[in-house]
Amino acid sequence: MSASSAHRLPTFFIPHGGGPCFFMEWPGNPGMWDRMAAFLKGLAASAQVRPKAVLVVSGHWEEEAFTVNAGPNPPLLFDYYGFPEHTYRLEYPAPGSPALAARVQALLGEAGIGSGADATRGLDHGVFVPFKLIFPDADVPIVQLSMKTGLDPQEHLAAGRALAPLRDEGVLIVGSGMSFHNMRGFSPAFHPASQRFDDWLAETVALPRPAREQALENWQQAPDARVAQPRPDHLLPLMVAAGAAGDDPGRRVFQDEVMNVVVSASRFG
C-alpha cells in the first residue's frame, strides 16, 4: 500500500442509524432517515480519492484487546432484533483484506498497543448497514477493528494515532456510531440536551489537536454528556477517527434530527 501524502484520505465519524433503518419502512415517519441516507450515499465522493480499502470501528464490537477481523470474505452479523424479516436477508459481499488486517496489527504493535485477529468474525450492522449506501457495489475491501473493553478514550485516541499512516496508504478510516445514543432518550424531552451535546461536539472536533484530544479524553464533562451517551460505545469510534486525524482540523459535516434528537457526523482532513 502506498499513496502520496497529497492524496491523504480524511477520517470520518458517521451515524449508522437504527438497525436496518435505511432498508425498511419506518412506521409513522417514513422519511425520517432520508437525509442521513443521502449523506452516507455522498460520503465516498466527498472523500475525493477512492480508497483502496476501509478500516471501520463500529459501536457494536468490543474485545479485551483491539481486534481485527482478518478473513478474506467476512459474513454479515445481523445483530439487531425485532425488525422486518426481509432485513435479515440483506447482502453485502464486500471482501475483507488480510493484508490490511496484518498492517493494522503491525502499526498498533509499533505503538506498544496489543491486538488480536479473528479470521471468522463478520461485519456487524454498524458496518454493513451504512456501507451498503457508501459503497453500494461492495467493491472496496473492508476491515473492522473492535473497540477495547473499558472504553477508555485515551486508549482509543492512541489507537487512532498509531493507525494514522494508513491514511497515506489509501485506507479510509471511519468511526461508525451515533453522536446521541440513549435508548431511553429518543423523545422530545431530550431534544435540548442532544442539541447542547452536539454543539459541544462540533466545537471540540474543530479545536487544535492537543486541545481537541484533551476535551475528548474528558468528554464526560461536556454538557449533557451522560444524557447523550449513558454508555459511550457509540462515541468511542470518534476517538479513533480523531486520533488518526493528527493535526488535521475537524468539522461537523452533517446534522439532522431523528427520533426527536439531534445527531451529526464529523470529518477530519
PDB file of C-alpha atoms in Angstrom:
ATOM      1  CA  MET A   1       0.000   0.000   0.000  1.00  0.00           C
ATOM      2  CA  SER A   2       1.404   3.371  -0.933  1.00  0.00           C
ATOM      3  CA  ALA A   3      -0.077   6.722  -1.742  1.00  0.00           C
ATOM      4  CA  SER A   4       1.273  10.219  -1.823  1.00  0.00           C
ATOM      5  CA  SER A   5       0.509  12.400   1.175  1.00  0.00           C
ATOM      6  CA  ALA A   6      -1.013  14.725  -1.400  1.00  0.00           C
ATOM      7  CA  HIS A   7      -3.760  12.116  -1.576  1.00  0.00           C
ATOM      8  CA  ARG A   8      -4.059  11.607   2.169  1.00  0.00           C
ATOM      9  CA  LEU A   9      -7.543  10.409   2.947  1.00  0.00           C
ATOM     10  CA  PRO A  10      -9.726  12.091   5.551  1.00  0.00           C
ATOM     11  CA  THR A  11     -11.199  10.298   8.533  1.00  0.00           C
ATOM     12  CA  PHE A  12     -14.883  10.289   9.417  1.00  0.00           C
ATOM     13  CA  PHE A  13     -17.199   9.750  12.348  1.00  0.00           C
ATOM     14  CA  ILE A  14     -20.579   8.776  10.941  1.00  0.00           C
ATOM     15  CA  PRO A  15     -24.002   7.853  12.301  1.00  0.00           C
ATOM     16  CA  HIS A  16     -25.167   4.399  11.255  1.00  0.00           C
ATOM     17  CA  GLY A  17     -28.832   4.902  12.077  1.00  0.00           C
ATOM     18  CA  GLY A  18     -31.079   2.498  13.929  1.00  0.00           C
ATOM     19  CA  GLY A  19     -30.763  -1.160  12.979  1.00  0.00           C
ATOM     20  CA  PRO A  20     -31.501  -1.635   9.253  1.00  0.00           C
ATOM     21  CA  CYS A  21     -33.405   1.669   9.127  1.00  0.00           C
ATOM     22  CA  PHE A  22     -32.441   2.588   5.557  1.00  0.00           C
ATOM     23  CA  PHE A  23     -33.819  -0.644   4.127  1.00  0.00           C
ATOM     24  CA  MET A  24     -37.318  -0.782   5.592  1.00  0.00           C
ATOM     25  CA  GLU A  25     -40.439   1.278   6.038  1.00  0.00           C
ATOM     26  CA  TRP A  26     -40.332   3.328   9.236  1.00  0.00           C
ATOM     27  CA  PRO A  27     -43.848   3.430  10.739  1.00  0.00           C
ATOM     28  CA  GLY A  28     -45.211   6.882  11.447  1.00  0.00           C
ATOM     29  CA  ASN A  29     -42.347   8.794   9.857  1.00  0.00           C
ATOM     30  CA  PRO A  30     -41.382   7.237   6.519  1.00  0.00           C
ATOM     31  CA  GLY A  31     -38.884   9.932   5.542  1.00  0.00           C
ATOM     32  CA  MET A  32     -37.087  10.214   8.862  1.00  0.00           C
ATOM     33  CA  TRP A  33     -33.834   8.594   7.715  1.00  0.00           C
ATOM     34  CA  ASP A  34     -33.734  10.121   4.224  1.00  0.00           C
ATOM     35  CA  ARG A  35     -31.267  12.925   4.956  1.00  0.00           C
ATOM     36  CA  MET A  36     -28.888  10.606   6.775  1.00  0.00           C
ATOM     37  CA  ALA A  37     -29.089   8.141   3.899  1.00  0.00           C
ATOM     38  CA  ALA A  38     -28.333  10.928   1.418  1.00  0.00           C
ATOM     39  CA  PHE A  39     -25.297  11.987   3.455  1.00  0.00           C
ATOM     40  CA  LEU A  40     -23.956   8.437   3.537  1.00  0.00           C
ATOM     41  CA  LYS A  41     -24.550   7.992  -0.188  1.00  0.00           C
ATOM     42  CA  GLY A  42     -22.425  11.081  -0.841  1.00  0.00           C
ATOM     43  CA  LEU A  43     -19.608  10.258   1.560  1.00  0.00           C
ATOM     44  CA  ALA A  44     -17.416   8.373  -0.910  1.00  0.00           C
ATOM     45  CA  ALA A  45     -17.470  11.224  -3.410  1.00  0.00           C
ATOM     46  CA  SER A  46     -16.754  13.749  -0.654  1.00  0.00           C
ATOM     47  CA  ALA A  47     -13.505  11.942   0.193  1.00  0.00           C
ATOM     48  CA  GLN A  48     -12.340  12.881  -3.354  1.00  0.00           C
ATOM     49  CA  VAL A  49      -9.929   9.922  -3.535  1.00  0.00           C
ATOM     50  CA  ARG A  50     -11.285   6.417  -3.962  1.00  0.00           C
ATOM     51  CA  PRO A  51      -9.817   4.327  -1.131  1.00  0.00           C
ATOM     52  CA  LYS A  52      -8.004   1.062  -1.671  1.00  0.00           C
ATOM     53  CA  ALA A  53      -9.638  -0.256   1.487  1.00  0.00           C
ATOM     54  CA  VAL A  54     -11.629   0.864   4.516  1.00  0.00           C
ATOM     55  CA  LEU A  55     -10.911   0.401   8.209  1.00  0.00           C
ATOM     56  CA  VAL A  56     -14.060   0.750  10.319  1.00  0.00           C
ATOM     57  CA  VAL A  57     -14.561   0.937  14.066  1.00  0.00           C
ATOM     58  CA  SER A  58     -18.186   0.229  14.970  1.00  0.00           C
ATOM     59  CA  GLY A  59     -20.036   0.821  18.203  1.00  0.00           C
ATOM     60  CA  HIS A  60     -21.100  -2.828  18.157  1.00  0.00           C
ATOM     61  CA  TRP A  61     -17.857  -4.735  18.737  1.00  0.00           C
ATOM     62  CA  GLU A  62     -15.763  -4.803  21.903  1.00  0.00           C
ATOM     63  CA  GLU A  63     -12.927  -7.150  22.837  1.00  0.00           C
ATOM     64  CA  GLU A  64     -10.417  -7.399  25.681  1.00  0.00           C
ATOM     65  CA  ALA A  65      -7.765  -6.208  23.210  1.00  0.00           C
ATOM     66  CA  PHE A  66      -8.175  -4.301  19.965  1.00  0.00           C
ATOM     67  CA  THR A  67      -9.055  -6.985  17.414  1.00  0.00           C
ATOM     68  CA  VAL A  68      -9.309  -7.004  13.628  1.00  0.00           C
ATOM     69  CA  ASN A  69     -11.471  -9.261  11.532  1.00  0.00           C
ATOM     70  CA  ALA A  70      -8.891 -10.868   9.298  1.00  0.00           C
ATOM     71  CA  GLY A  71     -10.891 -13.124   7.000  1.00  0.00           C
ATOM     72  CA  PRO A  72     -10.905 -12.646   3.216  1.00  0.00           C
ATOM     73  CA  ASN A  73     -14.702 -12.821   2.895  1.00  0.00           C
ATOM     74  CA  PRO A  74     -16.392 -11.651   6.098  1.00  0.00           C
ATOM     75  CA  PRO A  75     -20.022 -12.686   6.599  1.00  0.00           C
ATOM     76  CA  LEU A  76     -22.682 -10.346   7.974  1.00  0.00           C
ATOM     77  CA  LEU A  77     -23.766 -10.286  11.607  1.00  0.00           C
ATOM     78  CA  PHE A  78     -27.449  -9.450  11.872  1.00  0.00           C
ATOM     79  CA  ASP A  79     -27.065  -8.111  15.395  1.00  0.00           C
ATOM     80  CA  TYR A  80     -30.375  -6.259  15.555  1.00  0.00           C
ATOM     81  CA  TYR A  81     -33.661  -7.507  16.876  1.00  0.00           C
ATOM     82  CA  GLY A  82     -37.354  -7.107  16.170  1.00  0.00           C
ATOM     83  CA  PHE A  83     -37.092  -5.776  12.635  1.00  0.00           C
ATOM     84  CA  PRO A  84     -38.897  -6.995   9.480  1.00  0.00           C
ATOM     85  CA  GLU A  85     -37.893 -10.427   8.290  1.00  0.00           C
ATOM     86  CA  HIS A  86     -36.505  -9.204   4.987  1.00  0.00           C
ATOM     87  CA  THR A  87     -33.865  -7.140   6.794  1.00  0.00           C
ATOM     88  CA  TYR A  88     -32.229 -10.384   7.924  1.00  0.00           C
ATOM     89  CA  ARG A  89     -31.647 -11.304   4.286  1.00  0.00           C
ATOM     90  CA  LEU A  90     -29.680  -8.181   3.361  1.00  0.00           C
ATOM     91  CA  GLU A  91     -26.478  -8.861   1.459  1.00  0.00           C
ATOM     92  CA  TYR A  92     -23.192  -7.006   1.356  1.00  0.00           C
ATOM     93  CA  PRO A  93     -20.400  -9.195  -0.040  1.00  0.00           C
ATOM     94  CA  ALA A  94     -17.543  -6.722   0.393  1.00  0.00           C
ATOM     95  CA  PRO A  95     -14.219  -8.551   0.598  1.00  0.00           C
ATOM     96  CA  GLY A  96     -12.010  -8.390   3.630  1.00  0.00           C
ATOM     97  CA  SER A  97      -8.284  -7.721   3.489  1.00  0.00           C
ATOM     98  CA  PRO A  98      -5.976  -9.998   5.461  1.00  0.00           C
ATOM     99  CA  ALA A  99      -3.090  -7.768   4.352  1.00  0.00           C
ATOM    100  CA  LEU A 100      -4.698  -4.651   5.826  1.00  0.00           C
ATOM    101  CA  ALA A 101      -5.598  -6.558   8.985  1.00  0.00           C
ATOM    102  CA  ALA A 102      -1.943  -7.523   9.395  1.00  0.00           C
ATOM    103  CA  ARG A 103      -0.850  -3.938   8.730  1.00  0.00           C
ATOM    104  CA  VAL A 104      -3.250  -2.678  11.409  1.00  0.00           C
ATOM    105  CA  GLN A 105      -1.792  -5.119  13.918  1.00  0.00           C
ATOM    106  CA  ALA A 106       1.745  -4.125  12.962  1.00  0.00           C
ATOM    107  CA  LEU A 107       1.053  -0.413  13.424  1.00  0.00           C
ATOM    108  CA  LEU A 108      -0.618  -0.985  16.770  1.00  0.00           C
ATOM    109  CA  GLY A 109       2.313  -3.136  17.844  1.00  0.00           C
ATOM    110  CA  GLU A 110       4.828  -0.454  16.859  1.00  0.00           C
ATOM    111  CA  ALA A 111       2.964   1.885  19.215  1.00  0.00           C
ATOM    112  CA  GLY A 112       3.088  -0.655  22.035  1.00  0.00           C
ATOM    113  CA  ILE A 113      -0.606  -1.483  21.727  1.00  0.00           C
ATOM    114  CA  GLY A 114      -1.534  -5.152  21.885  1.00  0.00           C
ATOM    115  CA  SER A 115      -4.036  -6.540  19.416  1.00  0.00           C
ATOM    116  CA  GLY A 116      -5.627  -9.719  18.161  1.00  0.00           C
ATOM    117  CA  ALA A 117      -7.095 -11.091  14.950  1.00  0.00           C
ATOM    118  CA  ASP A 118     -10.290 -13.023  14.306  1.00  0.00           C
ATOM    119  CA  ALA A 119     -10.474 -14.793  10.953  1.00  0.00           C
ATOM    120  CA  THR A 120     -14.155 -15.718  11.313  1.00  0.00           C
ATOM    121  CA  ARG A 121     -15.715 -12.532  12.662  1.00  0.00           C
ATOM    122  CA  GLY A 122     -18.217 -10.892  10.310  1.00  0.00           C
ATOM    123  CA  LEU A 123     -19.273  -7.293   9.747  1.00  0.00           C
ATOM    124  CA  ASP A 124     -21.901  -6.080  12.203  1.00  0.00           C
ATOM    125  CA  HIS A 125     -24.731  -3.729  11.308  1.00  0.00           C
ATOM    126  CA  GLY A 126     -22.679  -0.711  12.344  1.00  0.00           C
ATOM    127  CA  VAL A 127     -20.628  -1.502   9.250  1.00  0.00           C
ATOM    128  CA  PHE A 128     -22.727  -3.168   6.580  1.00  0.00           C
ATOM    129  CA  VAL A 129     -25.831  -1.005   7.010  1.00  0.00           C
ATOM    130  CA  PRO A 130     -24.105   2.347   6.297  1.00  0.00           C
ATOM    131  CA  PHE A 131     -21.643   0.885   3.819  1.00  0.00           C
ATOM    132  CA  LYS A 132     -24.426  -0.522   1.674  1.00  0.00           C
ATOM    133  CA  LEU A 133     -25.075   3.165   0.999  1.00  0.00           C
ATOM    134  CA  ILE A 134     -21.474   4.412   0.948  1.00  0.00           C
ATOM    135  CA  PHE A 135     -20.114   1.748  -1.424  1.00  0.00           C
ATOM    136  CA  PRO A 136     -23.244   0.027  -2.744  1.00  0.00           C
ATOM    137  CA  ASP A 137     -21.300  -2.168  -5.167  1.00  0.00           C
ATOM    138  CA  ALA A 138     -19.432  -3.775  -2.236  1.00  0.00           C
ATOM    139  CA  ASP A 139     -16.231  -3.462  -4.250  1.00  0.00           C
ATOM    140  CA  VAL A 140     -13.959  -1.871  -1.631  1.00  0.00           C
ATOM    141  CA  PRO A 141     -12.302  -4.200   0.904  1.00  0.00           C
ATOM    142  CA  ILE A 142     -13.415  -3.593   4.482  1.00  0.00           C
ATOM    143  CA  VAL A 143     -11.631  -4.486   7.698  1.00  0.00           C
ATOM    144  CA  GLN A 144     -13.336  -3.921  11.033  1.00  0.00           C
ATOM    145  CA  LEU A 145     -11.432  -3.043  14.187  1.00  0.00           C
ATOM    146  CA  SER A 146     -13.025  -3.641  17.557  1.00  0.00           C
ATOM    147  CA  MET A 147     -13.127  -1.249  20.436  1.00  0.00           C
ATOM    148  CA  LYS A 148     -11.340  -2.274  23.618  1.00  0.00           C
ATOM    149  CA  THR A 149     -13.385  -3.158  26.666  1.00  0.00           C
ATOM    150  CA  GLY A 150     -13.304  -0.445  29.280  1.00  0.00           C
ATOM    151  CA  LEU A 151     -13.965   2.117  26.540  1.00  0.00           C
ATOM    152  CA  ASP A 152     -11.092   4.327  27.673  1.00  0.00           C
ATOM    153  CA  PRO A 153     -10.952   7.463  25.482  1.00  0.00           C
ATOM    154  CA  GLN A 154      -7.165   7.754  25.826  1.00  0.00           C
ATOM    155  CA  GLU A 155      -6.636   4.206  24.589  1.00  0.00           C
ATOM    156  CA  HIS A 156      -8.836   4.758  21.553  1.00  0.00           C
ATOM    157  CA  LEU A 157      -7.213   8.086  20.703  1.00  0.00           C
ATOM    158  CA  ALA A 158      -3.830   6.341  20.967  1.00  0.00           C
ATOM    159  CA  ALA A 159      -5.004   3.575  18.650  1.00  0.00           C
ATOM    160  CA  GLY A 160      -6.087   6.190  16.145  1.00  0.00           C
ATOM    161  CA  ARG A 161      -2.706   7.930  16.336  1.00  0.00           C
ATOM    162  CA  ALA A 162      -0.975   4.607  15.701  1.00  0.00           C
ATOM    163  CA  LEU A 163      -3.128   3.957  12.642  1.00  0.00           C
ATOM    164  CA  ALA A 164      -2.693   7.408  11.083  1.00  0.00           C
ATOM    165  CA  PRO A 165      -0.122   6.200   8.493  1.00  0.00           C
ATOM    166  CA  LEU A 166      -2.895   4.225   6.811  1.00  0.00           C
ATOM    167  CA  ARG A 167      -4.343   7.492   5.530  1.00  0.00           C
ATOM    168  CA  ASP A 168      -1.295   7.863   3.260  1.00  0.00           C
ATOM    169  CA  GLU A 169      -1.635   4.248   2.133  1.00  0.00           C
ATOM    170  CA  GLY A 170      -5.059   4.564   0.550  1.00  0.00           C
ATOM    171  CA  VAL A 171      -7.086   3.473   3.569  1.00  0.00           C
ATOM    172  CA  LEU A 172     -10.209   5.342   4.637  1.00  0.00           C
ATOM    173  CA  ILE A 173     -10.633   5.296   8.431  1.00  0.00           C
ATOM    174  CA  VAL A 174     -14.234   5.526   9.608  1.00  0.00           C
ATOM    175  CA  GLY A 175     -15.721   5.544  13.086  1.00  0.00           C
ATOM    176  CA  SER A 176     -19.327   4.351  12.957  1.00  0.00           C
ATOM    177  CA  GLY A 177     -21.561   5.162  15.913  1.00  0.00           C
ATOM    178  CA  MET A 178     -24.122   7.776  16.916  1.00  0.00           C
ATOM    179  CA  SER A 179     -23.436  11.179  18.437  1.00  0.00           C
ATOM    180  CA  PHE A 180     -26.564  10.666  20.566  1.00  0.00           C
ATOM    181  CA  HIS A 181     -27.190   7.123  21.788  1.00  0.00           C
ATOM    182  CA  ASN A 182     -29.575   6.948  24.712  1.00  0.00           C
ATOM    183  CA  MET A 183     -32.112   4.222  24.027  1.00  0.00           C
ATOM    184  CA  ARG A 184     -34.467   5.741  26.619  1.00  0.00           C
ATOM    185  CA  GLY A 185     -33.957   9.263  25.372  1.00  0.00           C
ATOM    186  CA  PHE A 186     -35.403   9.390  21.876  1.00  0.00           C
ATOM    187  CA  SER A 187     -38.214  11.752  22.816  1.00  0.00           C
ATOM    188  CA  PRO A 188     -38.896  15.490  22.509  1.00  0.00           C
ATOM    189  CA  ALA A 189     -37.920  16.000  26.143  1.00  0.00           C
ATOM    190  CA  PHE A 190     -34.328  15.085  25.276  1.00  0.00           C
ATOM    191  CA  HIS A 191     -34.000  17.321  22.229  1.00  0.00           C
ATOM    192  CA  PRO A 192     -32.416  20.283  24.091  1.00  0.00           C
ATOM    193  CA  ALA A 193     -29.839  18.003  25.717  1.00  0.00           C
ATOM    194  CA  SER A 194     -28.965  16.409  22.392  1.00  0.00           C
ATOM    195  CA  GLN A 195     -28.502  19.862  20.851  1.00  0.00           C
ATOM    196  CA  ARG A 196     -26.203  21.024  23.659  1.00  0.00           C
ATOM    197  CA  PHE A 197     -24.038  17.915  23.419  1.00  0.00           C
ATOM    198  CA  ASP A 198     -23.904  18.123  19.644  1.00  0.00           C
ATOM    199  CA  ASP A 199     -22.850  21.770  19.775  1.00  0.00           C
ATOM    200  CA  TRP A 200     -20.059  20.812  22.176  1.00  0.00           C
ATOM    201  CA  LEU A 201     -19.025  18.026  19.832  1.00  0.00           C
ATOM    202  CA  ALA A 202     -18.866  20.372  16.835  1.00  0.00           C
ATOM    203  CA  GLU A 203     -16.781  22.887  18.791  1.00  0.00           C
ATOM    204  CA  THR A 204     -14.485  20.155  20.102  1.00  0.00           C
ATOM    205  CA  VAL A 205     -13.619  18.459  16.818  1.00  0.00           C
ATOM    206  CA  ALA A 206     -12.648  21.860  15.385  1.00  0.00           C
ATOM    207  CA  LEU A 207     -10.082  22.551  18.121  1.00  0.00           C
ATOM    208  CA  PRO A 208      -6.318  22.248  17.507  1.00  0.00           C
ATOM    209  CA  ARG A 209      -5.162  18.695  18.139  1.00  0.00           C
ATOM    210  CA  PRO A 210      -3.859  18.987  21.742  1.00  0.00           C
ATOM    211  CA  ALA A 211      -6.972  20.795  22.957  1.00  0.00           C
ATOM    212  CA  ARG A 212      -9.215  18.508  20.931  1.00  0.00           C
ATOM    213  CA  GLU A 213      -7.727  15.362  22.384  1.00  0.00           C
ATOM    214  CA  GLN A 214      -7.835  16.756  25.918  1.00  0.00           C
ATOM    215  CA  ALA A 215     -11.506  17.615  25.514  1.00  0.00           C
ATOM    216  CA  LEU A 216     -12.329  14.211  24.035  1.00  0.00           C
ATOM    217  CA  GLU A 217     -10.487  12.455  26.851  1.00  0.00           C
ATOM    218  CA  ASN A 218     -12.738  14.370  29.242  1.00  0.00           C
ATOM    219  CA  TRP A 219     -15.936  14.056  27.206  1.00  0.00           C
ATOM    220  CA  GLN A 220     -17.943  13.259  30.346  1.00  0.00           C
ATOM    221  CA  GLN A 221     -17.559  16.910  31.344  1.00  0.00           C
ATOM    222  CA  ALA A 222     -19.422  18.044  28.228  1.00  0.00           C
ATOM    223  CA  PRO A 223     -22.936  19.464  28.563  1.00  0.00           C
ATOM    224  CA  ASP A 224     -25.431  16.621  28.983  1.00  0.00           C
ATOM    225  CA  ALA A 225     -22.731  14.065  28.221  1.00  0.00           C
ATOM    226  CA  ARG A 226     -24.325  11.212  30.127  1.00  0.00           C
ATOM    227  CA  VAL A 227     -27.738  12.023  28.714  1.00  0.00           C
ATOM    228  CA  ALA A 228     -26.380  11.748  25.181  1.00  0.00           C
ATOM    229  CA  GLN A 229     -24.108   8.801  25.910  1.00  0.00           C
ATOM    230  CA  PRO A 230     -25.105   6.798  29.017  1.00  0.00           C
ATOM    231  CA  ARG A 231     -22.532   4.254  27.844  1.00  0.00           C
ATOM    232  CA  PRO A 232     -20.013   5.600  25.324  1.00  0.00           C
ATOM    233  CA  ASP A 233     -19.842   2.612  22.985  1.00  0.00           C
ATOM    234  CA  HIS A 234     -21.282   4.716  20.156  1.00  0.00           C
ATOM    235  CA  LEU A 235     -18.961   7.663  20.894  1.00  0.00           C
ATOM    236  CA  LEU A 236     -15.632   5.825  21.130  1.00  0.00           C
ATOM    237  CA  PRO A 237     -15.373   5.248  17.356  1.00  0.00           C
ATOM    238  CA  LEU A 238     -14.982   9.032  17.139  1.00  0.00           C
ATOM    239  CA  MET A 239     -11.856   8.802  19.290  1.00  0.00           C
ATOM    240  CA  VAL A 240     -10.147   6.532  16.771  1.00  0.00           C
ATOM    241  CA  ALA A 241     -11.080   8.806  13.864  1.00  0.00           C
ATOM    242  CA  ALA A 242      -9.887  11.876  15.793  1.00  0.00           C
ATOM    243  CA  GLY A 243      -6.659  10.217  16.883  1.00  0.00           C
ATOM    244  CA  ALA A 244      -5.870   9.248  13.296  1.00  0.00           C
ATOM    245  CA  ALA A 245      -6.533  12.830  12.177  1.00  0.00           C
ATOM    246  CA  GLY A 246      -3.270  14.138  13.597  1.00  0.00           C
ATOM    247  CA  ASP A 247      -3.113  17.896  13.138  1.00  0.00           C
ATOM    248  CA  ASP A 248      -5.899  17.952  10.570  1.00  0.00           C
ATOM    249  CA  PRO A 249      -8.848  20.030  11.766  1.00  0.00           C
ATOM    250  CA  GLY A 250     -12.262  18.510  12.196  1.00  0.00           C
ATOM    251  CA  ARG A 251     -15.647  19.892  11.321  1.00  0.00           C
ATOM    252  CA  ARG A 252     -19.259  18.864  11.508  1.00  0.00           C
ATOM    253  CA  VAL A 253     -20.345  17.835   8.020  1.00  0.00           C
ATOM    254  CA  PHE A 254     -23.865  16.606   8.720  1.00  0.00           C
ATOM    255  CA  GLN A 255     -26.581  17.309  11.270  1.00  0.00           C
ATOM    256  CA  ASP A 256     -30.163  16.155  11.423  1.00  0.00           C
ATOM    257  CA  GLU A 257     -32.988  15.385  13.806  1.00  0.00           C
ATOM    258  CA  VAL A 258     -34.088  11.764  14.023  1.00  0.00           C
ATOM    259  CA  MET A 259     -36.379  10.256  16.615  1.00  0.00           C
ATOM    260  CA  ASN A 260     -36.717  13.709  18.220  1.00  0.00           C
ATOM    261  CA  VAL A 261     -32.996  14.263  18.876  1.00  0.00           C
ATOM    262  CA  VAL A 262     -30.013  15.844  17.132  1.00  0.00           C
ATOM    263  CA  VAL A 263     -27.383  13.614  15.532  1.00  0.00           C
ATOM    264  CA  SER A 264     -24.360  14.531  13.453  1.00  0.00           C
ATOM    265  CA  ALA A 265     -21.257  13.429  11.575  1.00  0.00           C
ATOM    266  CA  SER A 266     -17.720  14.797  11.614  1.00  0.00           C
ATOM    267  CA  ARG A 267     -14.844  14.826   9.170  1.00  0.00           C
ATOM    268  CA  PHE A 268     -11.137  15.376   9.773  1.00  0.00           C
ATOM    269  CA  GLY A 269      -8.919  16.448   6.907  1.00  0.00           C
TER     270      GLY A 269
END
